Backbone as a chain_set.jsonl record, in Angstrom:
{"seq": "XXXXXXXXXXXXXXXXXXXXXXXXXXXXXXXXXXXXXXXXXXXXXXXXXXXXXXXXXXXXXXXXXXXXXXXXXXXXXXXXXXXXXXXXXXXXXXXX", "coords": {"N": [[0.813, -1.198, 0.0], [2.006, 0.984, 0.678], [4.661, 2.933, -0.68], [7.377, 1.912, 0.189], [10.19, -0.339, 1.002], [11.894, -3.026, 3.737], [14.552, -4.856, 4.743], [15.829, -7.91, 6.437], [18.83, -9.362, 8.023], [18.889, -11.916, 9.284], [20.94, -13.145, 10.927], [22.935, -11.351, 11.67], [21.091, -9.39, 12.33], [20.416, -6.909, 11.553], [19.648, -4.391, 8.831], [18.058, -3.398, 5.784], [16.405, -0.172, 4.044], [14.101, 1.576, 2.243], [12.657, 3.974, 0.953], [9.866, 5.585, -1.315], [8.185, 7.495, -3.707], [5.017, 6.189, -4.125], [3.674, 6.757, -6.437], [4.744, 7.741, -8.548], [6.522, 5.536, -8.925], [4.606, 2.688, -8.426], [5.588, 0.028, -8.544], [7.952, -2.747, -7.992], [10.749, -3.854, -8.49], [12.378, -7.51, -8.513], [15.61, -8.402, -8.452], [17.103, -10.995, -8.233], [19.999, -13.174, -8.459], [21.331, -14.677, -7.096], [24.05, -16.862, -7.118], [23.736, -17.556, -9.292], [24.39, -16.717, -11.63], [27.086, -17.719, -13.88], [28.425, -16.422, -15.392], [30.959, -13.925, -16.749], [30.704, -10.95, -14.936], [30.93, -12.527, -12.444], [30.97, -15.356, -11.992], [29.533, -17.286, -11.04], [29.26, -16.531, -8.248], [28.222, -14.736, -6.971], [26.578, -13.398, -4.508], [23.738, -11.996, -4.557], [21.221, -9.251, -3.71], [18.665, -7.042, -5.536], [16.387, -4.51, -5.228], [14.215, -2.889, -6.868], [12.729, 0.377, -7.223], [10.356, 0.716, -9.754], [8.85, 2.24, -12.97], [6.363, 1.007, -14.309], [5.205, -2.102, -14.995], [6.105, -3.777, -17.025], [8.842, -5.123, -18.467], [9.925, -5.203, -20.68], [10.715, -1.722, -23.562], [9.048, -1.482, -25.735], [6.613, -3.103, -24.46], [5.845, -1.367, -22.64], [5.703, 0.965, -24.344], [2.98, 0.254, -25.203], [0.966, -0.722, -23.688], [0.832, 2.178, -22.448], [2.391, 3.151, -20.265], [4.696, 3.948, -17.778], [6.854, 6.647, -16.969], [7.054, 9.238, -18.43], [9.108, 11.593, -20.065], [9.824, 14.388, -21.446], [10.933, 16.455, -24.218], [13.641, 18.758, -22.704], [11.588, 19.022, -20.345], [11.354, 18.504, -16.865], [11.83, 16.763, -14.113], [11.14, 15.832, -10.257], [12.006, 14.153, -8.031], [12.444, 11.952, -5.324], [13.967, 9.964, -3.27], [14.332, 7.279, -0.486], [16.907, 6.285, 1.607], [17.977, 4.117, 4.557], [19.752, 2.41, 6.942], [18.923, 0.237, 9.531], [18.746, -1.219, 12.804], [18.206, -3.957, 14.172], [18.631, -5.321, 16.775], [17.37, -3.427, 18.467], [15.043, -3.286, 17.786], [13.74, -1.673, 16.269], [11.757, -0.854, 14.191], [10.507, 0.381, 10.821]], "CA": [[0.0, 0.0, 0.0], [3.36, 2.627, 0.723], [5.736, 2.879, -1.74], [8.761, 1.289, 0.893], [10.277, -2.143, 1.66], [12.797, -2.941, 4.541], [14.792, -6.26, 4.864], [16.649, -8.287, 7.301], [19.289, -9.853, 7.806], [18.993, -12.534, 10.467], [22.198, -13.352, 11.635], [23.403, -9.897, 11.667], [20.317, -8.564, 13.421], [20.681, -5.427, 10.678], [18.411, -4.447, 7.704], [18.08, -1.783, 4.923], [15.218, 0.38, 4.021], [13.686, 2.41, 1.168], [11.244, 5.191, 1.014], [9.682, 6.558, -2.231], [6.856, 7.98, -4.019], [4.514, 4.921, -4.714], [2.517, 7.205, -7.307], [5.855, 7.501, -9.692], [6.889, 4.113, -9.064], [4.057, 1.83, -8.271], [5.73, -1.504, -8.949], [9.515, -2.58, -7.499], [11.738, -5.169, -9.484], [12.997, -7.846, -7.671], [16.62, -9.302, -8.798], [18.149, -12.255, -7.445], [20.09, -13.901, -8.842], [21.709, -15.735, -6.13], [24.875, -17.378, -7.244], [23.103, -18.25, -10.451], [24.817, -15.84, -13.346], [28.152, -17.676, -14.243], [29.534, -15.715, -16.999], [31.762, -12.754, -16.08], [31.862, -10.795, -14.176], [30.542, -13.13, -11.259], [31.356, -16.471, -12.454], [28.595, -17.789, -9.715], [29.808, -16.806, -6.912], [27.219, -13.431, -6.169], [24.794, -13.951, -3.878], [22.946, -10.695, -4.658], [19.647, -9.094, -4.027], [17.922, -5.782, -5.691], [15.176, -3.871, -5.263], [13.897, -1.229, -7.465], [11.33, 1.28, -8.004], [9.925, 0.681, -10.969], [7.101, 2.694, -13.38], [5.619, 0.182, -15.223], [5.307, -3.78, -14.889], [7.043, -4.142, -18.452], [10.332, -4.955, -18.511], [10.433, -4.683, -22.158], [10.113, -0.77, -23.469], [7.776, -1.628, -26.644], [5.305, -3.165, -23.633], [4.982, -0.007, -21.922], [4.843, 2.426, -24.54], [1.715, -0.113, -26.08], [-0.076, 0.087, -22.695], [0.759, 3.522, -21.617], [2.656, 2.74, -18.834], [5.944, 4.011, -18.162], [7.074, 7.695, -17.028], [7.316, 10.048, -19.698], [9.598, 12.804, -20.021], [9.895, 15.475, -22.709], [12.24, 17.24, -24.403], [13.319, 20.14, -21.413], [11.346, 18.732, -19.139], [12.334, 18.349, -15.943], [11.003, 15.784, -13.153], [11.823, 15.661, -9.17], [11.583, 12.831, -6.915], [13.308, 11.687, -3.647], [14.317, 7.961, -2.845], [14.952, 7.731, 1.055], [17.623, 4.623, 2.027], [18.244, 4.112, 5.693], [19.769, 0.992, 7.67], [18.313, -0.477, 11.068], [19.142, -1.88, 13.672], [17.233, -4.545, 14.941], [18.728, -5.459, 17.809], [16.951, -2.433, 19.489], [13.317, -3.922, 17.752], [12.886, -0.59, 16.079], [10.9, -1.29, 12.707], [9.896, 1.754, 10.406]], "C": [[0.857, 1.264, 0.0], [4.077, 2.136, -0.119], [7.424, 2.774, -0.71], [9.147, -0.199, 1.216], [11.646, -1.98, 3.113], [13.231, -4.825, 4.529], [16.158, -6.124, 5.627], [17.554, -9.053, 7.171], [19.488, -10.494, 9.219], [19.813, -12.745, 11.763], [22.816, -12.58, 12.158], [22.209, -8.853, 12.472], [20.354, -6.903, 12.623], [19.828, -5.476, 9.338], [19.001, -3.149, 6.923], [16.264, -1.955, 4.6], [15.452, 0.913, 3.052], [12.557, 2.496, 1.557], [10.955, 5.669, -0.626], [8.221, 6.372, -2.694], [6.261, 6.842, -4.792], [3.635, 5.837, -6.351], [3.497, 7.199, -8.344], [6.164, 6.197, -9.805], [6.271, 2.997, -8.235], [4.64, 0.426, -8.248], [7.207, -1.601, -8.55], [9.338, -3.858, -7.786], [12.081, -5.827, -8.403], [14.5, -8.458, -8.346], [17.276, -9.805, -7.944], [19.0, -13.082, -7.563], [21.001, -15.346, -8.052], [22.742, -16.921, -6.238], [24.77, -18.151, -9.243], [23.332, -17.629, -12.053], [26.307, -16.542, -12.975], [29.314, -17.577, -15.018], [30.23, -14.747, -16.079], [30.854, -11.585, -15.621], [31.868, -11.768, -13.019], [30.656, -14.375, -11.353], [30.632, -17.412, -10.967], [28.921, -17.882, -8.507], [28.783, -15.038, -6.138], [26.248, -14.223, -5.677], [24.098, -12.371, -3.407], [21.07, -10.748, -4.685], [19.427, -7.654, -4.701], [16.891, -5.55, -5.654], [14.727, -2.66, -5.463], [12.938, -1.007, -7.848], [11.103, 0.791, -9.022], [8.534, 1.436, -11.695], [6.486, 1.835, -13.937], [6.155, -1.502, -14.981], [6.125, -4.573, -15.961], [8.124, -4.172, -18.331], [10.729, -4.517, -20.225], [9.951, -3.318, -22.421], [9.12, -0.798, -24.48], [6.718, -1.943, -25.7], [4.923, -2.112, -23.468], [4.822, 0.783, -23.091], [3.312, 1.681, -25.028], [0.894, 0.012, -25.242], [0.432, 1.386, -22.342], [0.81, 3.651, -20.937], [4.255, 3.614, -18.795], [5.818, 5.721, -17.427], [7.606, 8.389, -18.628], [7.757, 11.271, -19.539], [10.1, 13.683, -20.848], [10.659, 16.347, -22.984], [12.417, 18.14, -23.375], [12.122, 20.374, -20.11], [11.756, 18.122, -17.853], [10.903, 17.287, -14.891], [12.29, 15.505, -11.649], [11.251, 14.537, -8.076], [12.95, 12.619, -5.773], [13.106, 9.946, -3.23], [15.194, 8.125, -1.356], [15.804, 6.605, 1.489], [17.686, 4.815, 3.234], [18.693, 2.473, 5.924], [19.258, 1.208, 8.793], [18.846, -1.422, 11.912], [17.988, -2.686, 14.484], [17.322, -5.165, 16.265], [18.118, -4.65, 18.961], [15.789, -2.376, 18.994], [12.681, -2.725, 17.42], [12.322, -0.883, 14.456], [10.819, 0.152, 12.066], [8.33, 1.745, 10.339]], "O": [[0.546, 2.333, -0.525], [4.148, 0.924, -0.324], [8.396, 3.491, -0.949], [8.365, -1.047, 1.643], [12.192, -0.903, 3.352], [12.453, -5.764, 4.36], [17.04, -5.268, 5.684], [17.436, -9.726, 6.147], [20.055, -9.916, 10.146], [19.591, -12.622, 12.968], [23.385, -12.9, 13.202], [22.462, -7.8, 13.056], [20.309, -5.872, 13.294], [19.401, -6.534, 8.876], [19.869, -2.315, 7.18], [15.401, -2.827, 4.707], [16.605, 0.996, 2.631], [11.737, 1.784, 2.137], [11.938, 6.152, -1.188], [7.369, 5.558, -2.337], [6.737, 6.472, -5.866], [3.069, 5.138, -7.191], [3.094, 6.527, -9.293], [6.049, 5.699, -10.925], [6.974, 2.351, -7.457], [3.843, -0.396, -7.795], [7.84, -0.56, -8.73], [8.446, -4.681, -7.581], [12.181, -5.221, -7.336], [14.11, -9.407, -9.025], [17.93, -9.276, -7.045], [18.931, -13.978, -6.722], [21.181, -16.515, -8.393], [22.492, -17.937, -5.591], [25.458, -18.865, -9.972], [22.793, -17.878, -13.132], [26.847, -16.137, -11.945], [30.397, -18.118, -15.244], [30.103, -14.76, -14.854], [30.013, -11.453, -16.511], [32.988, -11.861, -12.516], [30.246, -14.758, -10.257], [31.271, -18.026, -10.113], [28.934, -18.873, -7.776], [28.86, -14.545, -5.012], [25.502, -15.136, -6.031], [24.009, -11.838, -2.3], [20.187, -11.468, -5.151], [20.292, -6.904, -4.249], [16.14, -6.425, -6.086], [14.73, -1.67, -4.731], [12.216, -1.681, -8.582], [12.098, 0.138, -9.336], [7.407, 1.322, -11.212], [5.415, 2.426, -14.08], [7.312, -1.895, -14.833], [6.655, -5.677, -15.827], [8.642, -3.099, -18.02], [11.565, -3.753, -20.707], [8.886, -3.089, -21.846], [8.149, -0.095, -24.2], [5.728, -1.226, -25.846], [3.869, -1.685, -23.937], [3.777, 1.433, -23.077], [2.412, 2.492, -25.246], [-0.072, 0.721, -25.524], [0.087, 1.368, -21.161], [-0.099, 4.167, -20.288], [4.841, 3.834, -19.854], [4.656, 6.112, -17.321], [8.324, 7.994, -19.547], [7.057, 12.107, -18.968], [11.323, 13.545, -20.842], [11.136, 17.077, -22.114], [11.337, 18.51, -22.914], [11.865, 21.299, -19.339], [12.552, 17.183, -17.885], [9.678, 17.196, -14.975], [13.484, 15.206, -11.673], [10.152, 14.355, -7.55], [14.062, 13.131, -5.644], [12.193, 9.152, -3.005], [16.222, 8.758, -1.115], [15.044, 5.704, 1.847], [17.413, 6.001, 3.416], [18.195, 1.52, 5.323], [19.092, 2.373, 9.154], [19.4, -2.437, 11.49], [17.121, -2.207, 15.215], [16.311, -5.517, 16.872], [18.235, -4.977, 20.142], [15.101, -1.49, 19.501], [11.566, -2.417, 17.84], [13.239, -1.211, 13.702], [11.07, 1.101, 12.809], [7.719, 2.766, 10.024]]}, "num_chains": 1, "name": "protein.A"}
């Protein structure tokens, strides 16, 4: 329903956070690939996560422009937004 996620890390008792405007970026990517790309540069040895804003559900850009999805920004136009990161500490059971 908010445009933020927060995640933990068990062992470590520590997390990260994001804040941003759910109305620009309704939808957040997940990538994982989790040891599972072994071409270069990572030759399977990442154990990565991301998580990003996203405007539109399309990964491809022909999808979005066919639904009319997508931010759109025009020659000399300008656009402002704010993405908030924070870490946590959970050892002190404070949540956002």
């Amino acid at each position: 329903a908010k445009g933020w996620y927060s995640i933990e890390n068990t062992s470590f008792q520590v997390g990260f956070g994001m804040e941003w405007d759910k109305d620009l970026f309704p939808y957040i990517w997940i990538w994982a690939p989790n040891c599972g790309q072994d071409g270069y540069p990572w030759y399977g040895r990442s154990y990565t996560l991301a998580l990003e804003p996203w405007s539109t559900i399309h990964a491809n850009l022909e999808r979005a422009i066919q639904h009319n999805e997508g931010i759109k920004i025009l020659p000399g136009q300008t656009m402002k937004t704010q993405l908030k990161a924070f870490a946590i500490d959970y050892t002190k059971k404070l949540k956002p």
